[in-house]
mmCIF file of C-alpha atoms in Angstrom:
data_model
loop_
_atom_site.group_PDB
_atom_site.id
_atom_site.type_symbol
_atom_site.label_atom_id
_atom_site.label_comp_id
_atom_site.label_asym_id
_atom_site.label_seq_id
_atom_site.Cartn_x
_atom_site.Cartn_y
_atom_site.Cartn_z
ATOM 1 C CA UNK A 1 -16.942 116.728 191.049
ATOM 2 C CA UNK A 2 -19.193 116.516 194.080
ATOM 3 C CA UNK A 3 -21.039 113.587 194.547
ATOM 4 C CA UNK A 4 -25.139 113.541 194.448
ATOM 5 C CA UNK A 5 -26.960 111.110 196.008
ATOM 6 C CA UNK A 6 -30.691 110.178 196.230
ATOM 7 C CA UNK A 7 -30.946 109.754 192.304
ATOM 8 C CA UNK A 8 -32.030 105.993 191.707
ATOM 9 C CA UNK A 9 -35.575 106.430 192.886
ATOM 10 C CA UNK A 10 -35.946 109.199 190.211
ATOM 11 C CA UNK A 11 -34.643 107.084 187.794
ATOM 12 C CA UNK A 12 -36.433 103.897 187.777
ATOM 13 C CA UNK A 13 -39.582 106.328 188.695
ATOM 14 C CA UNK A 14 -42.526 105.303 186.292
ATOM 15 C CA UNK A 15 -42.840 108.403 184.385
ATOM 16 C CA UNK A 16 -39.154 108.817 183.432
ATOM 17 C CA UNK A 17 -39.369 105.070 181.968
ATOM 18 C CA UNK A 18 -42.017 105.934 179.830
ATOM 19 C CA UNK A 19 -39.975 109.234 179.030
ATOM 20 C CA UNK A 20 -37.176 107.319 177.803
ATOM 21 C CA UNK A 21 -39.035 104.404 176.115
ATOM 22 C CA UNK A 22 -40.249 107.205 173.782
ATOM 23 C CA UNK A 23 -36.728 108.695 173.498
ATOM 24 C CA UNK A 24 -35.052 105.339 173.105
ATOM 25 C CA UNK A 25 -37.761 104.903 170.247
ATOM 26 C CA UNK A 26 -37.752 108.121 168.229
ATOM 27 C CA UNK A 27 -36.482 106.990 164.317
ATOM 28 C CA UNK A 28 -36.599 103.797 165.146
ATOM 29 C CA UNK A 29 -40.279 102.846 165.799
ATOM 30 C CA UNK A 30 -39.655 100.436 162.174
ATOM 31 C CA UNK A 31 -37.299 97.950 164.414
ATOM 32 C CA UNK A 32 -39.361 94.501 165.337
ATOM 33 C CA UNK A 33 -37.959 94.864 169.137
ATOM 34 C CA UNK A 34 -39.113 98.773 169.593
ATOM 35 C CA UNK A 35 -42.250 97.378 168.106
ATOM 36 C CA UNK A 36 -43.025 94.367 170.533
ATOM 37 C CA UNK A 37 -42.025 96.324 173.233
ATOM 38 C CA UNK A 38 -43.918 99.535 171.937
ATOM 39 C CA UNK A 39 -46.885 96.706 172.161
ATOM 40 C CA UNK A 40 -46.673 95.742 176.035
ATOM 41 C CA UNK A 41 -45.264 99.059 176.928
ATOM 42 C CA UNK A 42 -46.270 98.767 180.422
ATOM 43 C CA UNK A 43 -45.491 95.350 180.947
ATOM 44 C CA UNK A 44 -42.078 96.345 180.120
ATOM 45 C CA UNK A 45 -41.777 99.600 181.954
ATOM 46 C CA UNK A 46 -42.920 97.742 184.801
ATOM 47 C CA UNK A 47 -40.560 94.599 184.962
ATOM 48 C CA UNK A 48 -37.748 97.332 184.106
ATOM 49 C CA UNK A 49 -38.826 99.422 187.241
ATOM 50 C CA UNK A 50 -39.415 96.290 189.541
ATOM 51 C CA UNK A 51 -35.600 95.548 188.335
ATOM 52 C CA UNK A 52 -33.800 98.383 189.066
ATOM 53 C CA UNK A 53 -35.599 98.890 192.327
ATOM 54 C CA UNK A 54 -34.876 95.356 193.399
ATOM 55 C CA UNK A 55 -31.480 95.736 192.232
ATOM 56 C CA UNK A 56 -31.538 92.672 189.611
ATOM 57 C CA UNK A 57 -31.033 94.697 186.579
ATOM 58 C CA UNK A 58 -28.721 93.313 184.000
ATOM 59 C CA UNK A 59 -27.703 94.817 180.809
ATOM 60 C CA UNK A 60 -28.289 91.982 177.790
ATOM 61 C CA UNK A 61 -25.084 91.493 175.661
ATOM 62 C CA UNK A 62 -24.738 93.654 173.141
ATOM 63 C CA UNK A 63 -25.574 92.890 168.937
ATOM 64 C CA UNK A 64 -22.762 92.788 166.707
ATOM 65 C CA UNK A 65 -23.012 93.866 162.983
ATOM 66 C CA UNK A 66 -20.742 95.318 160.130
ATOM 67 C CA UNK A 67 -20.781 98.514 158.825
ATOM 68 C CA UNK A 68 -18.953 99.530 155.720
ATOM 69 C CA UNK A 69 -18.415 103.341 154.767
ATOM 70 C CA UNK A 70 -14.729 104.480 154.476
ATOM 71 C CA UNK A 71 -13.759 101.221 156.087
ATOM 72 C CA UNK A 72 -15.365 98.213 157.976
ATOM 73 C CA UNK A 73 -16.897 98.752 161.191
ATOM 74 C CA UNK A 74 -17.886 96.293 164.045
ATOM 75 C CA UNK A 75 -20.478 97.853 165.514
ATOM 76 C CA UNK A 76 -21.931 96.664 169.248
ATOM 77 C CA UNK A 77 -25.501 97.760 169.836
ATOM 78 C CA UNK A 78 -27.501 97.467 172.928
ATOM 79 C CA UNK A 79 -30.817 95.985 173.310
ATOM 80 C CA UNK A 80 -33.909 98.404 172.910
ATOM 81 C CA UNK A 81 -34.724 97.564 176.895
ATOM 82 C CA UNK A 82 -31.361 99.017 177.724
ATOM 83 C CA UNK A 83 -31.240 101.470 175.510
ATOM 84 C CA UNK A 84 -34.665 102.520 177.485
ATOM 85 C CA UNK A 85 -32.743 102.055 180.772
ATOM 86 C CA UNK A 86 -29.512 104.390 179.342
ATOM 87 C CA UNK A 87 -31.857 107.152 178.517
ATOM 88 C CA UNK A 88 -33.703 106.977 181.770
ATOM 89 C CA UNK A 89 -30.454 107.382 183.540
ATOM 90 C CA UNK A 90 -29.412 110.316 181.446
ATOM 91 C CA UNK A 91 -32.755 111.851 181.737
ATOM 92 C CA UNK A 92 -32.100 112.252 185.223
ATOM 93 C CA UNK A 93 -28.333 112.534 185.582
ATOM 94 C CA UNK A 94 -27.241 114.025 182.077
ATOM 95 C CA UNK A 95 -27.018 117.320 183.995
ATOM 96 C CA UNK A 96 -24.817 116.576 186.981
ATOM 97 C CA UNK A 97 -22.421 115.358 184.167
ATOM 98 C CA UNK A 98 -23.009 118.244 181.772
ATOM 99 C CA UNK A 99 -21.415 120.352 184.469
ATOM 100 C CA UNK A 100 -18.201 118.426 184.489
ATOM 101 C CA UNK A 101 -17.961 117.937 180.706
ATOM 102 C CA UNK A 102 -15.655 119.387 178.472
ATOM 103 C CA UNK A 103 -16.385 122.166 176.569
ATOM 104 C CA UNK A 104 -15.481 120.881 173.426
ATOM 105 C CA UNK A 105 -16.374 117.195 173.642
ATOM 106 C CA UNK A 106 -19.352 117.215 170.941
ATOM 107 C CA UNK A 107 -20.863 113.621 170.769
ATOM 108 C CA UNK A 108 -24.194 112.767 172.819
ATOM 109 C CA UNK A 109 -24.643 116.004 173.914
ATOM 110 C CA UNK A 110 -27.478 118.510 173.806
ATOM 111 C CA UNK A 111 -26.826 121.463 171.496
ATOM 112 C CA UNK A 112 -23.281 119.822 170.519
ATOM 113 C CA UNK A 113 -23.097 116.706 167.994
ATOM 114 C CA UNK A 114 -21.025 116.359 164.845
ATOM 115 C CA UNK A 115 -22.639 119.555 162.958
ATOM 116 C CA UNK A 116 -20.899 121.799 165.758
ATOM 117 C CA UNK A 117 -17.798 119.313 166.150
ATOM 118 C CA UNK A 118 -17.514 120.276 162.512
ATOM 119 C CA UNK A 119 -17.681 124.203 162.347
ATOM 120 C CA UNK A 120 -15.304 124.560 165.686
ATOM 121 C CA UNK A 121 -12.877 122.671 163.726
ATOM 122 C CA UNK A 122 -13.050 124.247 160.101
ATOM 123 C CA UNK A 123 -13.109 127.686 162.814
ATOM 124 C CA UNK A 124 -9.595 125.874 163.972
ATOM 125 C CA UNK A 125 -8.616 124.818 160.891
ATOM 126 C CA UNK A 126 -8.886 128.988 159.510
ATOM 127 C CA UNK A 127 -6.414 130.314 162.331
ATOM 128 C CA UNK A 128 -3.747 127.623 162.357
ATOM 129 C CA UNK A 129 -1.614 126.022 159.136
ATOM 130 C CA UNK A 130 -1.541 122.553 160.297
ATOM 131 C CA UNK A 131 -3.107 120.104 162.070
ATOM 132 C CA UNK A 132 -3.353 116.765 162.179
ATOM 133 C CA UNK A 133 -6.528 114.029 161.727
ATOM 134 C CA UNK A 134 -6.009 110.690 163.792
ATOM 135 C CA UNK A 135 -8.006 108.119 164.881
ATOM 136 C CA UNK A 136 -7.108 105.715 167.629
ATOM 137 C CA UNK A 137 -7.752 102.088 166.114
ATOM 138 C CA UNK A 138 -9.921 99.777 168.163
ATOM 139 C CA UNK A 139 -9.597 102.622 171.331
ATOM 140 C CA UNK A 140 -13.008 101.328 173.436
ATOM 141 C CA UNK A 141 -12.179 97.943 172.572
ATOM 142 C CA UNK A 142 -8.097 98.827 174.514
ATOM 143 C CA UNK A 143 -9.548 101.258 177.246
ATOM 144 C CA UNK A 144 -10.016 99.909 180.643
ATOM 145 C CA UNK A 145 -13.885 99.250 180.951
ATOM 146 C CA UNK A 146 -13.169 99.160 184.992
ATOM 147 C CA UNK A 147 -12.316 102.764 185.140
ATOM 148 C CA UNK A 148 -15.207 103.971 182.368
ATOM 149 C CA UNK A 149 -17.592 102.234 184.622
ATOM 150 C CA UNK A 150 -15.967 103.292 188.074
ATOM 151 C CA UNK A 151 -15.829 106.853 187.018
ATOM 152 C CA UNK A 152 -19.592 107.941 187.115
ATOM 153 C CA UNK A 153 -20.057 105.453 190.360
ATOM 154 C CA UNK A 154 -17.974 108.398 192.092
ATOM 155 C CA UNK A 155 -20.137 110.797 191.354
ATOM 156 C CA UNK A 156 -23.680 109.464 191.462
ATOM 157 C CA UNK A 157 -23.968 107.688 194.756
#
């Protein structure tokens, strides 16, 4: 995939923050954090901005909770500031990845998620006798975070 360049202005740009601060908000407006910050929205969407342009953003460590449906989950969830900064970045570089995306990865996407993940595979699952259901214990906690982070650095310079 080509490279594109000239993106990070466009990103920490004002208007996209406040974009994403809604988008990083919607269902979830209930939350204490999205709440304060919801309170001093510009106070925030400034300090974010002055970050990234400066280049002294950090992502905050994530929260860890449990979640128990089939079987217990440890789920790590970012901060509601970088959850505003994630969607800003996707806002403005979700289609430069789009392009390079398989067609039938289904999570995150626009027009995918699981309700389409799930009729392509009972469509599969209708032309072929067997198949087989796996999932790969503990796979982000094994994969090498060096090359997920590398990986997008090639393309978005």
């Amino acid at each position: 995939m080509k490279a594109v360049g000239n993106l990070f202005d466009r990103i920490s740009d004002r208007s996209n923050l406040i974009t994403a601060v809604w988008a990083a908000a919607r269902e979830k407006r209930h939350n204490n954090d999205v709440r304060e910050f919801l309170g001093k929205i510009e106070q925030h969407v400034s300090q974010i901005a002055s970050s990234l342009i400066n280049g002294r953003f950090e992502f905050q460590r994530y929260t860890s909770f449990s979640v128990r449906d089939t079987k217990t989950r440890i789920i790590q969830a970012p901060t509601f500031r970088d959850r505003v900064v994630h969607h800003a970045m996707i806002n403005i570089t979700g289609a430069i990845f789009e392009r390079g995306a398989l067609h039938h990865s289904y999570a995150c996407r626009t027009g995918k998620g699981q309700h389409a993940a799930l009729m392509q595979a009972r469509a599969w699952t209708r032309h072929h006798l067997w198949y087989g259901k796996m999932d790969i214990r503990r796979y982000y906690d094994s994969v090498d975070h060096e090359i997920l982070q590398t990986t997008p650095a090639t393309t978005i310079s």
